[in-house]
PDB file of C-alpha atoms in Angstrom:
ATOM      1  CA  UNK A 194      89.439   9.883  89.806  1.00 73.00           C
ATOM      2  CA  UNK A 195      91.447   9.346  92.951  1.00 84.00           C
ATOM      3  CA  UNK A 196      90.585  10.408  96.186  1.00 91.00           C
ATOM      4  CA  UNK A 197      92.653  12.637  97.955  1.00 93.00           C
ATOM      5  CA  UNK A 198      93.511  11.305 101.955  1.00 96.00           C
ATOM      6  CA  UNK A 199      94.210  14.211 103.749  1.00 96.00           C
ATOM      7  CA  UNK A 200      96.522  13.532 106.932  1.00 96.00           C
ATOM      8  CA  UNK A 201      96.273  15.488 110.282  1.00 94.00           C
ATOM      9  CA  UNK A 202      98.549  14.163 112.775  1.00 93.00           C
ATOM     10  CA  UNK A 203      97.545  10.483 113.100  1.00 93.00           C
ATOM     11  CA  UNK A 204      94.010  11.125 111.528  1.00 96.00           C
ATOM     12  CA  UNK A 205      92.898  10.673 108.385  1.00 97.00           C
ATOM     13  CA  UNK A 206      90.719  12.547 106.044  1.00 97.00           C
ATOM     14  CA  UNK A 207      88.565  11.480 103.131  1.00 96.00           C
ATOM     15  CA  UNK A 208      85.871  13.806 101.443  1.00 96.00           C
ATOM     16  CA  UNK A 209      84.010  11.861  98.640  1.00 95.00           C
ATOM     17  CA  UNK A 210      82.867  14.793  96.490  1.00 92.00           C
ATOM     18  CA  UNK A 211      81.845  13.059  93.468  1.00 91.00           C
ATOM     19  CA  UNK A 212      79.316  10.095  92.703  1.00 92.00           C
ATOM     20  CA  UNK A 213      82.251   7.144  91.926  1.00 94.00           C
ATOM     21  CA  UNK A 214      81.948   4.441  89.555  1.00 94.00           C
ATOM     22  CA  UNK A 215      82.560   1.125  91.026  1.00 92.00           C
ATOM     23  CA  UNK A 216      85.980   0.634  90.672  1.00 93.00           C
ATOM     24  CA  UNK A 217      86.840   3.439  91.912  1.00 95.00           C
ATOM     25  CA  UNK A 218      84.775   2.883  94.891  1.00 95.00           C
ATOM     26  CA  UNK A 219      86.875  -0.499  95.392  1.00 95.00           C
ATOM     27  CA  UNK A 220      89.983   1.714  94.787  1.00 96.00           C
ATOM     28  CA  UNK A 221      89.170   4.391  97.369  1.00 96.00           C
ATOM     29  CA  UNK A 222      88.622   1.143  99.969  1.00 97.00           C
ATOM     30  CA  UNK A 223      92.048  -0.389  99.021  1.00 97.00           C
ATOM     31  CA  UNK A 224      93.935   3.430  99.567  1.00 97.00           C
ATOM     32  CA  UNK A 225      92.096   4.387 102.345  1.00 98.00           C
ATOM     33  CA  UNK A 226      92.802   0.583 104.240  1.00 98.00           C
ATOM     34  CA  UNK A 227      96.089   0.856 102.765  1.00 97.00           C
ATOM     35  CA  UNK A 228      96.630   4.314 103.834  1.00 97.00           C
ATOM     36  CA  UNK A 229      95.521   3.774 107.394  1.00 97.00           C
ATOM     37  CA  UNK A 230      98.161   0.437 108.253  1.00 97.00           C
ATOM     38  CA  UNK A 231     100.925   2.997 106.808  1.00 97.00           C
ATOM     39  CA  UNK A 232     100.690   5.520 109.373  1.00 96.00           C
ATOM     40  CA  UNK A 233      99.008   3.634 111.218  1.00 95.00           C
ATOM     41  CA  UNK A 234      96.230   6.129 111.889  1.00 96.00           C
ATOM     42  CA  UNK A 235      94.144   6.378 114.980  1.00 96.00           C
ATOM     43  CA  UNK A 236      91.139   7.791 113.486  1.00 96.00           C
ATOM     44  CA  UNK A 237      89.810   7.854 110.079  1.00 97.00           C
ATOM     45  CA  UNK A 238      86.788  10.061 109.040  1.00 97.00           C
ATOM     46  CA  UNK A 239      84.516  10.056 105.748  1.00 97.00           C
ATOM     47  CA  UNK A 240      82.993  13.121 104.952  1.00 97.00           C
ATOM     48  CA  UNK A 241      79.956  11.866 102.191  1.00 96.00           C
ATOM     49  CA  UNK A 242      78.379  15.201 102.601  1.00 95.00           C
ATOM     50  CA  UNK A 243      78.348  15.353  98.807  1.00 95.00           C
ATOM     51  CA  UNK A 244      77.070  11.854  97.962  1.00 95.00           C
ATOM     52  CA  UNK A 245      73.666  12.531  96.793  1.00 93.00           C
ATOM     53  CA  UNK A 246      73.319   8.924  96.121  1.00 94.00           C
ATOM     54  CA  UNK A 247      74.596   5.898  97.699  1.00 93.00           C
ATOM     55  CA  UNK A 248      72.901   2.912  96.516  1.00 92.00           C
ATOM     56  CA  UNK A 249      73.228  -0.301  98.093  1.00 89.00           C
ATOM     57  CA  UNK A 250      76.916  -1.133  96.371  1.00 91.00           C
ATOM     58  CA  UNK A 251      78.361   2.263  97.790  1.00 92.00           C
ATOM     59  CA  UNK A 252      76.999   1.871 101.303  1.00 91.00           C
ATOM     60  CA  UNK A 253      78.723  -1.645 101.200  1.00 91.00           C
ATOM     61  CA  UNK A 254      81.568  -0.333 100.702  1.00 93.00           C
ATOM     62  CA  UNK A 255      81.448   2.222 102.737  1.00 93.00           C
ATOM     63  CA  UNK A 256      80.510  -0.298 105.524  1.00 92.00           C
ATOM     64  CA  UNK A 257      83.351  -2.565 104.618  1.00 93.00           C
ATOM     65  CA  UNK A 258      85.652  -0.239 104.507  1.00 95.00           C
ATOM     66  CA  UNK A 259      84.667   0.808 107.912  1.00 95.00           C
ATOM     67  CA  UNK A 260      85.024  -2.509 109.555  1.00 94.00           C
ATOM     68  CA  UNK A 261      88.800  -3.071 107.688  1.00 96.00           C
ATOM     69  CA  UNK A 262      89.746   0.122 109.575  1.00 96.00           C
ATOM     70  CA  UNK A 263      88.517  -0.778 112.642  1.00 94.00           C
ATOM     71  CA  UNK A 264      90.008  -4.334 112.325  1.00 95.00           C
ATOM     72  CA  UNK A 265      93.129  -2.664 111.857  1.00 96.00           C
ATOM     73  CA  UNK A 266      92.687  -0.810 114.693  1.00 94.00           C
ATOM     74  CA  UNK A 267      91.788   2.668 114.272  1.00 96.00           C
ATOM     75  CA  UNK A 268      88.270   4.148 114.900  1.00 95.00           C
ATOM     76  CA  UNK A 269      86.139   5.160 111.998  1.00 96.00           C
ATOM     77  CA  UNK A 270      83.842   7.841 111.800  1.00 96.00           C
ATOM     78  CA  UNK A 271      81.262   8.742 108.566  1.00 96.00           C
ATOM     79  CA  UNK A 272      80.369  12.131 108.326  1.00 96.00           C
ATOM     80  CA  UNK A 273      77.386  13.881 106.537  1.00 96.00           C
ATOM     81  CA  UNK A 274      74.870  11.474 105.477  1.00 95.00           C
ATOM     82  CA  UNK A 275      72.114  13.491 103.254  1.00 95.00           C
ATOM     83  CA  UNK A 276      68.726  12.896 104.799  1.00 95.00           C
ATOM     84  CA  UNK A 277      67.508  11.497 101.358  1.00 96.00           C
ATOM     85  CA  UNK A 278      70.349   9.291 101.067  1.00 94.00           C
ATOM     86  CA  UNK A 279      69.436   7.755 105.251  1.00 93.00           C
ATOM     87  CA  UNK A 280      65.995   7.993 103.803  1.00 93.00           C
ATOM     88  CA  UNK A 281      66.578   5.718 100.916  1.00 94.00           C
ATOM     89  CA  UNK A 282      69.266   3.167 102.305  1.00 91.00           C
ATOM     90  CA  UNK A 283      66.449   2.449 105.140  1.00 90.00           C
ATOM     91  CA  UNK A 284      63.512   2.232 102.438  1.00 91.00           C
ATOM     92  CA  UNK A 285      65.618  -0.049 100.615  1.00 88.00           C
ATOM     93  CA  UNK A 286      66.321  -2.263 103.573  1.00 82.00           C
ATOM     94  CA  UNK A 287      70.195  -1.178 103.583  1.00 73.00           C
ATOM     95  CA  UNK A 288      71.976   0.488 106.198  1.00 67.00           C
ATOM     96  CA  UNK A 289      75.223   1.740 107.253  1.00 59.00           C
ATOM     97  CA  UNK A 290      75.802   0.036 109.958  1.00 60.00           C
ATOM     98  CA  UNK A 291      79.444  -0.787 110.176  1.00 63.00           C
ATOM     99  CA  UNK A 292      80.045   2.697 111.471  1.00 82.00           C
ATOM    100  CA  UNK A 293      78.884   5.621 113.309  1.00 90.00           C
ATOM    101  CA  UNK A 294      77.825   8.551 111.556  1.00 94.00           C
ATOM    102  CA  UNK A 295      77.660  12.278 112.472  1.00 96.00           C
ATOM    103  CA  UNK A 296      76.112  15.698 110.988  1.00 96.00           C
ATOM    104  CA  UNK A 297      79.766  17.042 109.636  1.00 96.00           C
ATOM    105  CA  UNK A 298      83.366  16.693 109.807  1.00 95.00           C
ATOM    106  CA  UNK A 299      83.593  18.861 113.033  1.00 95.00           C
ATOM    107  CA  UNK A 300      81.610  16.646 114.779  1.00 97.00           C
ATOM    108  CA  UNK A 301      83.559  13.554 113.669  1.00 96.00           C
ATOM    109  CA  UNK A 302      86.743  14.578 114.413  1.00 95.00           C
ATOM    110  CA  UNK A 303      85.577  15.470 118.118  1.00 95.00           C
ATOM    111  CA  UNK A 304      84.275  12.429 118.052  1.00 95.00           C
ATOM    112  CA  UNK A 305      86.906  10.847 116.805  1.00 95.00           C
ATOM    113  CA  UNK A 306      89.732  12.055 119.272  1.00 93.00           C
ATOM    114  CA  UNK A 307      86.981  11.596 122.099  1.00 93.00           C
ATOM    115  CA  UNK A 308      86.885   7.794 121.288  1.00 92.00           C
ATOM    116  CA  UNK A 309      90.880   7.458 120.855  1.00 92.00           C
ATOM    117  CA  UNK A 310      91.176   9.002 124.172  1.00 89.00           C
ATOM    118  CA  UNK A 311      88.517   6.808 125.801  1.00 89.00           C
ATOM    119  CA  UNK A 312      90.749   3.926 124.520  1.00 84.00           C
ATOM    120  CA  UNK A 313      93.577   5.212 126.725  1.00 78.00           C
ATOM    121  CA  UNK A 314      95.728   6.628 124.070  1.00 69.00           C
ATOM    122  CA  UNK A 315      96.757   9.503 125.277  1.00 62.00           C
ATOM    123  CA  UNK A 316      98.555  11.092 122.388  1.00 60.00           C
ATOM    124  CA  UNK A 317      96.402  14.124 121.180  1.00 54.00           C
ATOM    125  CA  UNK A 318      95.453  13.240 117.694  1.00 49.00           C
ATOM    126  CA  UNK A 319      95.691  16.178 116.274  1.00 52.00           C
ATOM    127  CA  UNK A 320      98.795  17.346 117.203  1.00 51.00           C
ATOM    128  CA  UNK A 321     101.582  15.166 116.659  1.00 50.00           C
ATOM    129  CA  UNK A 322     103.875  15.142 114.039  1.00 48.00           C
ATOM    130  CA  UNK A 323     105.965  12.139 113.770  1.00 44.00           C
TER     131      UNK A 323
ATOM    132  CA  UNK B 185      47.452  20.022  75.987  1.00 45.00           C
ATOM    133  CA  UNK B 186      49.832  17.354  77.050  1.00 49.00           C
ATOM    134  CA  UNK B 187      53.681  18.345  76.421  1.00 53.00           C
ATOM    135  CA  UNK B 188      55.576  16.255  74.229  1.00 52.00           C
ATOM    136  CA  UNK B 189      57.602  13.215  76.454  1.00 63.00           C
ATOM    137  CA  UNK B 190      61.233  13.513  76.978  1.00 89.00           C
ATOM    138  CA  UNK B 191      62.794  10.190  76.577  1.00 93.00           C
ATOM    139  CA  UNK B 192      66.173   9.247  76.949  1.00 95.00           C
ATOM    140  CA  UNK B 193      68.151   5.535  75.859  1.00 96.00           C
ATOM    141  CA  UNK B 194      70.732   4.716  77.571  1.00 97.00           C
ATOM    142  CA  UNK B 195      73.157   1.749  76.697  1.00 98.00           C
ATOM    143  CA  UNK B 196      74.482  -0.460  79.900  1.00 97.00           C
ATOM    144  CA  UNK B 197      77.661  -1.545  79.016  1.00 97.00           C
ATOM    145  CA  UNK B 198      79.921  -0.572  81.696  1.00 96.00           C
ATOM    146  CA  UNK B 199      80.223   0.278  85.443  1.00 94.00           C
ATOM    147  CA  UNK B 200      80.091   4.122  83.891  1.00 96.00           C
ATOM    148  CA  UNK B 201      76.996   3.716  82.236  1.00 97.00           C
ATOM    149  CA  UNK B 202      75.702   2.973  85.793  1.00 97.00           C
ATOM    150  CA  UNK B 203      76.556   5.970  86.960  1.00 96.00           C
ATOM    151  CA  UNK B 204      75.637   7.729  83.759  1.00 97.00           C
ATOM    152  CA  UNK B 205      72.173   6.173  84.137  1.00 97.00           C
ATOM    153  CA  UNK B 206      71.463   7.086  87.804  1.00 97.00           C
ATOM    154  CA  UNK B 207      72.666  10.788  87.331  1.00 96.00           C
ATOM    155  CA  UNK B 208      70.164  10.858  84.137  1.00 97.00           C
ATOM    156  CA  UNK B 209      67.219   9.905  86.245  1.00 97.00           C
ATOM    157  CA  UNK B 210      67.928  12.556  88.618  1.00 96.00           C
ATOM    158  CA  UNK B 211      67.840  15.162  86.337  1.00 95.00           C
ATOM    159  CA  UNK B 212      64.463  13.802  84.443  1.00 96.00           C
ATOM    160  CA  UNK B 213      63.007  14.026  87.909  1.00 96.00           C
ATOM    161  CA  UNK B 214      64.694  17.129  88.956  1.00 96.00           C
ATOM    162  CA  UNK B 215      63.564  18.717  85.941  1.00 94.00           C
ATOM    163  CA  UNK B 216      59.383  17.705  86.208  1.00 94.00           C
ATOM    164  CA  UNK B 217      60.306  19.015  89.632  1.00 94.00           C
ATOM    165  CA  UNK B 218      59.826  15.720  92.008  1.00 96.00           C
ATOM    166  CA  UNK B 219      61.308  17.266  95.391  1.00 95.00           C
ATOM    167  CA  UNK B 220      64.635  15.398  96.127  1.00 95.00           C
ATOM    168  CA  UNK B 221      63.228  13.028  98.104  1.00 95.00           C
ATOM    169  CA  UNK B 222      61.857  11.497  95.003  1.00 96.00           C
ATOM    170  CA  UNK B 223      65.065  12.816  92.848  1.00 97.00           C
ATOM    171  CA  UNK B 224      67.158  10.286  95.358  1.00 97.00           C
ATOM    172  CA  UNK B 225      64.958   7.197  95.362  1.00 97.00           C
ATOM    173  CA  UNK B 226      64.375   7.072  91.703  1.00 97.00           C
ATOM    174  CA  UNK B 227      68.433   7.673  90.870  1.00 97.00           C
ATOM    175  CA  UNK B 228      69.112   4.787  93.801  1.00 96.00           C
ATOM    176  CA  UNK B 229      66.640   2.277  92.070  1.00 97.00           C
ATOM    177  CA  UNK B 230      68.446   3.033  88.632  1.00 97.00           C
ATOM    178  CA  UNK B 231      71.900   2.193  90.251  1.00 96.00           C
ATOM    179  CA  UNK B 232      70.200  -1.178  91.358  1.00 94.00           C
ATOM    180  CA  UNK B 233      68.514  -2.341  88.616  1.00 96.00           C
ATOM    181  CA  UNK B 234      71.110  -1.236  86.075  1.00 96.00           C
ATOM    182  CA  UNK B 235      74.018  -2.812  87.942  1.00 94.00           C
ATOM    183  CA  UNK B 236      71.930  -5.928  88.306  1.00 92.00           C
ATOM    184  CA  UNK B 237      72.350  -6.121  84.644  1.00 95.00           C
ATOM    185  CA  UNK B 238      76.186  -5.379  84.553  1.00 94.00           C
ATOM    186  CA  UNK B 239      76.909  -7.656  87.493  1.00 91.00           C
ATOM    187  CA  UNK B 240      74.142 -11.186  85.542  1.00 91.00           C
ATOM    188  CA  UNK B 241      74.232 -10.430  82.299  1.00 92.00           C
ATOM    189  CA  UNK B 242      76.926  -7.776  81.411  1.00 93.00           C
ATOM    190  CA  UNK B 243      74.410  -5.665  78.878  1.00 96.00           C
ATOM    191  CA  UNK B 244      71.376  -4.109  78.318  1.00 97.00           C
ATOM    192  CA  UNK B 245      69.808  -0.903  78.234  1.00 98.00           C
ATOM    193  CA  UNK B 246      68.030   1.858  80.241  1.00 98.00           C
ATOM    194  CA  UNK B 247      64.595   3.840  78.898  1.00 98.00           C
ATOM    195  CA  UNK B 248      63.925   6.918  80.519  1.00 97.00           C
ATOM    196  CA  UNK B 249      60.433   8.544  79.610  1.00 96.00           C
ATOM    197  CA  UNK B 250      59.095  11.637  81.393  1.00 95.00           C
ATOM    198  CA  UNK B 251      55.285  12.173  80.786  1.00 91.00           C
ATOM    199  CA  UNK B 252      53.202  14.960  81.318  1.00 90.00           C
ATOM    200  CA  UNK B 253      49.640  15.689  81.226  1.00 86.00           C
ATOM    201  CA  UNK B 254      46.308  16.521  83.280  1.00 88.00           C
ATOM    202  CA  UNK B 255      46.887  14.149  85.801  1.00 86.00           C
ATOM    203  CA  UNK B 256      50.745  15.078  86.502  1.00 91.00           C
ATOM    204  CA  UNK B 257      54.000  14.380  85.698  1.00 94.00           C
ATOM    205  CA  UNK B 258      55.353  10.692  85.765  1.00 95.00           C
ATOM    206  CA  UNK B 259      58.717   9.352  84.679  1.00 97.00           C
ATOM    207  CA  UNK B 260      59.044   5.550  83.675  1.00 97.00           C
ATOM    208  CA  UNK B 261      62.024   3.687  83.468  1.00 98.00           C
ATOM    209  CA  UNK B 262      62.808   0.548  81.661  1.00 98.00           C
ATOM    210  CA  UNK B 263      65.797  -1.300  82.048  1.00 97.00           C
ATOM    211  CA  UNK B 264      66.264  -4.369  79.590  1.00 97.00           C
ATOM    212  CA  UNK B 265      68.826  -6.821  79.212  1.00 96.00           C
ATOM    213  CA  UNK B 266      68.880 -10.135  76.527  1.00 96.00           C
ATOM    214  CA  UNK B 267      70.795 -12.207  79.058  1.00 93.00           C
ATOM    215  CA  UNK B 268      69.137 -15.937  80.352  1.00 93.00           C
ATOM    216  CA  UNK B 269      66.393 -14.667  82.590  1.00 92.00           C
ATOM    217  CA  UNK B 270      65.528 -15.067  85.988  1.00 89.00           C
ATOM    218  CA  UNK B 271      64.250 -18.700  86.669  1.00 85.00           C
ATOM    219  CA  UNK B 272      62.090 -17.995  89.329  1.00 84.00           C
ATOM    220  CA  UNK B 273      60.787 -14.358  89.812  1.00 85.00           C
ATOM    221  CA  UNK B 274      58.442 -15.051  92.712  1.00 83.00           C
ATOM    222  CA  UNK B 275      61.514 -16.199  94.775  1.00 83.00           C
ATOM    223  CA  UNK B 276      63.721 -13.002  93.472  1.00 84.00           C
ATOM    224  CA  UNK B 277      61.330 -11.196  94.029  1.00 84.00           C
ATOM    225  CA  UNK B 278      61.482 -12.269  98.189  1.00 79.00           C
ATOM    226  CA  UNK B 279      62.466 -10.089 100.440  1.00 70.00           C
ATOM    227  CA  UNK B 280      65.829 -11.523 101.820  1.00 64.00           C
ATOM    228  CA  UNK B 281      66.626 -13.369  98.725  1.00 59.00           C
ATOM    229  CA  UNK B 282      69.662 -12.873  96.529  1.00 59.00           C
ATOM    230  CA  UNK B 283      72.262 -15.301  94.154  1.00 57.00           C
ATOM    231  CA  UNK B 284      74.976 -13.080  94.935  1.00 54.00           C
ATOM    232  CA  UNK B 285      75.422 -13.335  98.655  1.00 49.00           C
ATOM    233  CA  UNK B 286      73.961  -9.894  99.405  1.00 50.00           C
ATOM    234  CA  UNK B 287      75.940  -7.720  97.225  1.00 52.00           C
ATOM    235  CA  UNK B 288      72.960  -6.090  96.019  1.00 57.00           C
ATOM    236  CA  UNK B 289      69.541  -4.533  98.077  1.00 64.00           C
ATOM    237  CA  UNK B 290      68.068  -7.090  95.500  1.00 78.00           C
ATOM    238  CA  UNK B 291      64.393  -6.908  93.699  1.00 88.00           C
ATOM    239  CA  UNK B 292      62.357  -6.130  96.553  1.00 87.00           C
ATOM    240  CA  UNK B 293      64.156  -3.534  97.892  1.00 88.00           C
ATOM    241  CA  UNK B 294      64.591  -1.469  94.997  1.00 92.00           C
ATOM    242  CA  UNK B 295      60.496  -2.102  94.565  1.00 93.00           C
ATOM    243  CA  UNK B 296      60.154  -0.255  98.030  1.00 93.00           C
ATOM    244  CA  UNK B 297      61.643   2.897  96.275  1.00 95.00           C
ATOM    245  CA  UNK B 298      59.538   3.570  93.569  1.00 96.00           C
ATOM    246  CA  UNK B 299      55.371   3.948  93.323  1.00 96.00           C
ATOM    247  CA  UNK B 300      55.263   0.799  90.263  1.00 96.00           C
ATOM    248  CA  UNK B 301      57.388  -1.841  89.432  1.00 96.00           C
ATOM    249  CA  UNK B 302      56.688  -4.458  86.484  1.00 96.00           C
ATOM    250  CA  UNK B 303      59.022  -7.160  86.208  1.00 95.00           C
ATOM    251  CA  UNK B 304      58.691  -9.757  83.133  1.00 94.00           C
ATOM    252  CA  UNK B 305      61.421 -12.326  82.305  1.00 94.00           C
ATOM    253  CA  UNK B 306      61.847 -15.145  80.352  1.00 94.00           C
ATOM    254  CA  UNK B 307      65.142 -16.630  78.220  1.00 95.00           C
ATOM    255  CA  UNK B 308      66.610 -13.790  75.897  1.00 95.00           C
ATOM    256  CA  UNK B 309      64.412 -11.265  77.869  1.00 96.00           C
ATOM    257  CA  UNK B 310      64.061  -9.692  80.822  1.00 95.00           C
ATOM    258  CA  UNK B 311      61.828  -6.503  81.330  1.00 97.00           C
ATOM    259  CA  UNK B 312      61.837  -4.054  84.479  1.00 97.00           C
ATOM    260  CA  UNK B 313      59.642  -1.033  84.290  1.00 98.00           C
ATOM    261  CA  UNK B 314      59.553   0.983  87.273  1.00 97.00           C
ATOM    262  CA  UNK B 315      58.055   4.874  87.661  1.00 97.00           C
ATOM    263  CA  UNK B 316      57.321   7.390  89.723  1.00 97.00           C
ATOM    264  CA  UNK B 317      53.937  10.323  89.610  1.00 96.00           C
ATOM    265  CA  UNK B 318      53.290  13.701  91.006  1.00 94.00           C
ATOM    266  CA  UNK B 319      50.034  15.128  90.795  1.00 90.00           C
ATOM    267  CA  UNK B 320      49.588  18.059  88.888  1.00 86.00           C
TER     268      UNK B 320
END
């Protein structure tokens, strides 16, 4: 299964709506990295709203994939962590904490553009087209 | 009258079959109705343990046995592999420890999730048997 990146002006969007295998947890880090030197995105956010389970393999990826972005040079922003799942990374000693997190996808794409702005680029991120 | 067990035998072949395994383990917990607090800790410590096998040995096999009776509901899982063992299980079993530089939340960590965990290994054997109770 491939995951769809949805683009919105220089932002990107990925919603993870199904527990992935592996590989295609590697694959989604490779498009989404790939995706975000192409356009070279400002701001990248995860929605995982509908991972019920990240185990310790997922949430590195997950934090890897966060750090390539931001090494790249866009912010990062993962949205929707299930309590159970923030429960169970923590229990297990694993965290996410390459990136900030927030409730939804609302609230990461405010915080997203807040960030870009803070950075001085002044191009609204959600409204350019080139 | 205690119900007759469910029990489910999963082979561990693939990265699928992890994903297979974890998603079975919700449902056999889902279905004696642990709340999904439970549900999510018992699926996470099946993704560990059964990718530990995929990532040492490459196969093995995941038992999943709900039981029910007067004292509650319980689900036990035992994941098996043939592979070479672990040489020293007091030092994989250290929190902080791991051969593969981290990859995994190792032994330890996937002990935290669960209310027992049984580990026994030796050459052509290794043995994890980890469950979870609800009283009645």
């Amino acid at each position: 299964m491939k995951i769809p990146i949805l683009r919105l002006g220089r932002l990107l969007l990925v919603s993870i709506q199904e527990d992935l295998t592996d590989n295609e947890a590697m694959q989604f880090q490779s498009d989404l990295v790939n995706k975000v030197a192409e356009i070279e995105a400002l701001g990248v956010a995860v929605d995982i709203t509908a991972l019920d389970v990240v185990d310790s393999y997922m949430a590195r990826v997950i934090n890897d994939t966060a750090s390539m972005v931001r090494l790249l040079g866009a912010e990062v922003v993962i949205c929707g962590v299930q309590p159970f799942v923030a429960m169970t990374l923590i229990e297990m000693g694993r965290d996410l904490i390459g990136a900030d997190c927030t409730f939804n996808l609302d609230q990461g794409l405010e915080q997203l553009k807040t960030r870009i702005a803070s950075r001085g680029d002044i191009r609204f991120a959600g409204d350019e087209d080139e | 009258m205690n119900e007759p067990a469910s029990i489910e035998r999963l082979p561990i072949r693939t990265h699928n079959d992890i994903v297979t395994a974890r998603h079975a383990a919700r449902e056999h917990s889902a279905r004696l109705g642990f709340g999904r607090a439970y549900q999510t800790r018992l699926a996470t410590a099946v993704s560990e343990l059964t990718r530990n096998v995929i990532q040492y040995v490459g196969e093995g096999s995941c038992l999943i046995e709900d039981q029910v009776d007067a004292q509650g509901c319980s689900i036990r899982v035992t994941v098996e592999d043939h592979g070479p063992g672990i040489p020293d299980l007091a030092l994989a079993m250290a929190d902080g420890f791991s051969t593969s530089g981290g990859l995994g939340a190792g032994l330890p960590g996937t002990r935290r999730l669960v209310d027992q965990f049984q580990i026994s290994s030796e050459p052509g054997l290794t043995r994890i048997v980890i469950s979870i109770h609800k009283a009645p």
